[in-house]
Amino acid sequence: MALIDLSKKEVHCKIVYYGPGRCGKTTNLLYIYQAMDESDRGKMLTIDTKGDRTLFFDLLPLNLGKISGFDIRIQLYTVPGQVMYEATRKLVLKGVDGLVYVADPLLVRRERNIEGLEDLRRNLEAHNLKLEEMPIVLQYNKRDLVDTPVPTLTIEELEADLNSELKTKYFEAVATTGVGVFETLKEITKRTVRYVAEKHLLTKM
Amino acid sequence: MADFVITAQAQEKAGNLLINSLIKAGVRTALLIDSAGNVLANCGHEQQHIDIDAISLAALAAASLAATTQIAKLIGEDDFSLLFHKGKHGNIHFGRIGQELILITIFGDDVSLGLVRCRVSELAESIAEIFEG
Ligand SMILES: Nc1nc2c(ncn2[C@@H]2O[C@H](COP(=O)(O)OP(=O)(O)O)[C@@H](O)[C@H]2O)c(=O)[nH]1
Ligand SMILES: [Mg+2]
């Protein structure tokens, strides 16, 4: 749920990176954190378990400049992907305005990608939200693995598995080196801000 | 859950309520947030209030309270009525305001928990009115 502050002329939106465990959600946020100017980003908050797995969520607040006179503040969240943390994923989706679904290209993760999208649909429904009505983009991450001997999914396979109904924009990415990371962020931000602005007719205010 | 649109007027009204009722009673920081973790108002004593990372605090508090409600349900409660953590130098209290808002107060041992709880519940209705109409 966006927060529109007419006194400070700010719009605050919440964008959640969703996807199966280990697909690279936290890596996306870390890359954005490291690449952005300190004045345009807040502290990155991560709640890890002992390993490197996200237990609760990651949060990265960003200032993305002005649109029609409003300062755009975005909060990027990730969810823990492991199946057992479904309750946590539901909490993080509360008040979501936009979504990035990050998919893992490993052939062995094929089912996980599909299940993750179903899990997202179900958890949005718990908040009375419909996946088809939300701003969402797909990110096919870890494309660097395509050139290695590890069996991976092709873009056509990923599209057939994940995007045949959504028919939304997808980005190929290598989150570890930043390929596609800002392209993904830019597109979802644009869609999310447009979605929130249209709801509130901000251009008329 | 609807989006929150806050006007300068609403913000000033809420800020005044928080200052008069809590900050003047000795509370260090009063932070009004929504259940998605957005900050709606942030008031406090000039000197003691500077270093709080309100955005992180709001995100964690919203998630932690949502988790607490789920814990309550697991043991057959609707919710817990007292949400409070006691520290060495400061204490923090979370008060629900209507369905969607949370009022976080941070205070030292010079302020009693009873007073804070009382003030927060007095404020609940007037704040809910300002933002939820
Ligand atoms: N080869 C490769 N590894 C990646 C890429 N993105 C993330 N990883 C690695 O995948 C693992 C899991 O990433 P993480 O961001 O923690 O996944 P999360 O569970 O979705 O948050 C880490 O070891 C990352 O370094 C990528 O684009 N290419
Ligand atoms: Mg993670």
mmCIF file of C-alpha atoms and ligand atoms in Angstrom, chain A residues 19-28 30 52-54 58 78-82 102 104 141-145 173-177, ligand 1:
data_model
loop_
_atom_site.group_PDB
_atom_site.id
_atom_site.type_symbol
_atom_site.label_atom_id
_atom_site.label_comp_id
_atom_site.label_asym_id
_atom_site.label_seq_id
_atom_site.Cartn_x
_atom_site.Cartn_y
_atom_site.Cartn_z
ATOM 1 C CA GLY A 19 11.124 -16.176 -5.992
ATOM 2 C CA PRO A 20 12.434 -19.543 -4.846
ATOM 3 C CA GLY A 21 15.255 -19.803 -2.302
ATOM 4 C CA ARG A 22 18.759 -19.028 -3.646
ATOM 5 C CA CYS A 23 17.557 -17.523 -6.947
ATOM 6 C CA GLY A 24 19.417 -14.251 -6.286
ATOM 7 C CA LYS A 25 16.947 -11.828 -4.678
ATOM 8 C CA THR A 26 19.304 -10.637 -1.953
ATOM 9 C CA THR A 27 22.102 -10.379 -4.541
ATOM 10 C CA ASN A 28 19.947 -7.956 -6.585
ATOM 11 C CA LEU A 30 23.152 -5.879 -2.622
ATOM 12 C CA ASP A 52 23.503 -16.711 4.098
ATOM 13 C CA ARG A 53 19.815 -17.463 3.844
ATOM 14 C CA THR A 54 17.323 -14.696 4.375
ATOM 15 C CA ASP A 58 15.907 -7.689 3.329
ATOM 16 C CA THR A 78 12.997 -9.576 -0.514
ATOM 17 C CA VAL A 79 11.296 -12.617 0.953
ATOM 18 C CA PRO A 80 12.847 -15.855 2.224
ATOM 19 C CA GLY A 81 12.285 -18.336 -0.596
ATOM 20 C CA GLN A 82 12.486 -21.610 1.300
ATOM 21 C CA VAL A 102 13.192 -13.771 -9.882
ATOM 22 C CA ASP A 104 16.500 -19.623 -11.216
ATOM 23 C CA ASN A 141 18.756 -14.539 -13.292
ATOM 24 C CA LYS A 142 22.093 -16.373 -13.372
ATOM 25 C CA ARG A 143 22.314 -16.277 -17.173
ATOM 26 C CA ASP A 144 26.091 -16.670 -16.761
ATOM 27 C CA LEU A 145 25.451 -20.329 -15.957
ATOM 28 C CA ALA A 173 20.234 -10.932 -15.549
ATOM 29 C CA VAL A 174 23.460 -11.827 -13.808
ATOM 30 C CA ALA A 175 22.792 -10.290 -10.409
ATOM 31 C CA THR A 176 26.302 -10.990 -9.118
ATOM 32 C CA THR A 177 27.838 -8.672 -11.726
HETATM 33 N N1 LIG C 1 26.402 -17.614 -11.009
HETATM 34 C C1 LIG C 1 25.544 -16.771 -10.452
HETATM 35 N N2 LIG C 1 25.293 -16.850 -9.136
HETATM 36 C C2 LIG C 1 24.415 -15.979 -8.584
HETATM 37 C C3 LIG C 1 23.777 -14.967 -9.359
HETATM 38 N N3 LIG C 1 22.958 -14.265 -8.539
HETATM 39 C C4 LIG C 1 23.090 -14.814 -7.304
HETATM 40 N N4 LIG C 1 23.972 -15.826 -7.326
HETATM 41 C C5 LIG C 1 24.404 -16.667 -6.182
HETATM 42 O O1 LIG C 1 23.318 -17.460 -5.741
HETATM 43 C C6 LIG C 1 23.349 -17.637 -4.329
HETATM 44 C C7 LIG C 1 22.046 -17.223 -3.686
HETATM 45 O O2 LIG C 1 21.841 -15.835 -3.869
HETATM 46 P P1 LIG C 1 20.912 -14.975 -2.892
HETATM 47 O O3 LIG C 1 20.871 -13.594 -3.435
HETATM 48 O O4 LIG C 1 21.318 -15.142 -1.478
HETATM 49 O O5 LIG C 1 19.514 -15.697 -3.135
HETATM 50 P P2 LIG C 1 18.097 -15.417 -2.444
HETATM 51 O O6 LIG C 1 17.814 -16.601 -1.604
HETATM 52 O O7 LIG C 1 17.147 -15.325 -3.592
HETATM 53 O O8 LIG C 1 18.179 -14.138 -1.656
HETATM 54 C C8 LIG C 1 24.530 -16.817 -3.844
HETATM 55 O O9 LIG C 1 25.608 -17.673 -3.640
HETATM 56 C C9 LIG C 1 24.795 -15.845 -4.985
HETATM 57 O O10 LIG C 1 26.133 -15.433 -5.066
HETATM 58 C C10 LIG C 1 24.079 -14.907 -10.759
HETATM 59 O O11 LIG C 1 23.558 -14.074 -11.501
HETATM 60 N N5 LIG C 1 24.971 -15.831 -11.251
#
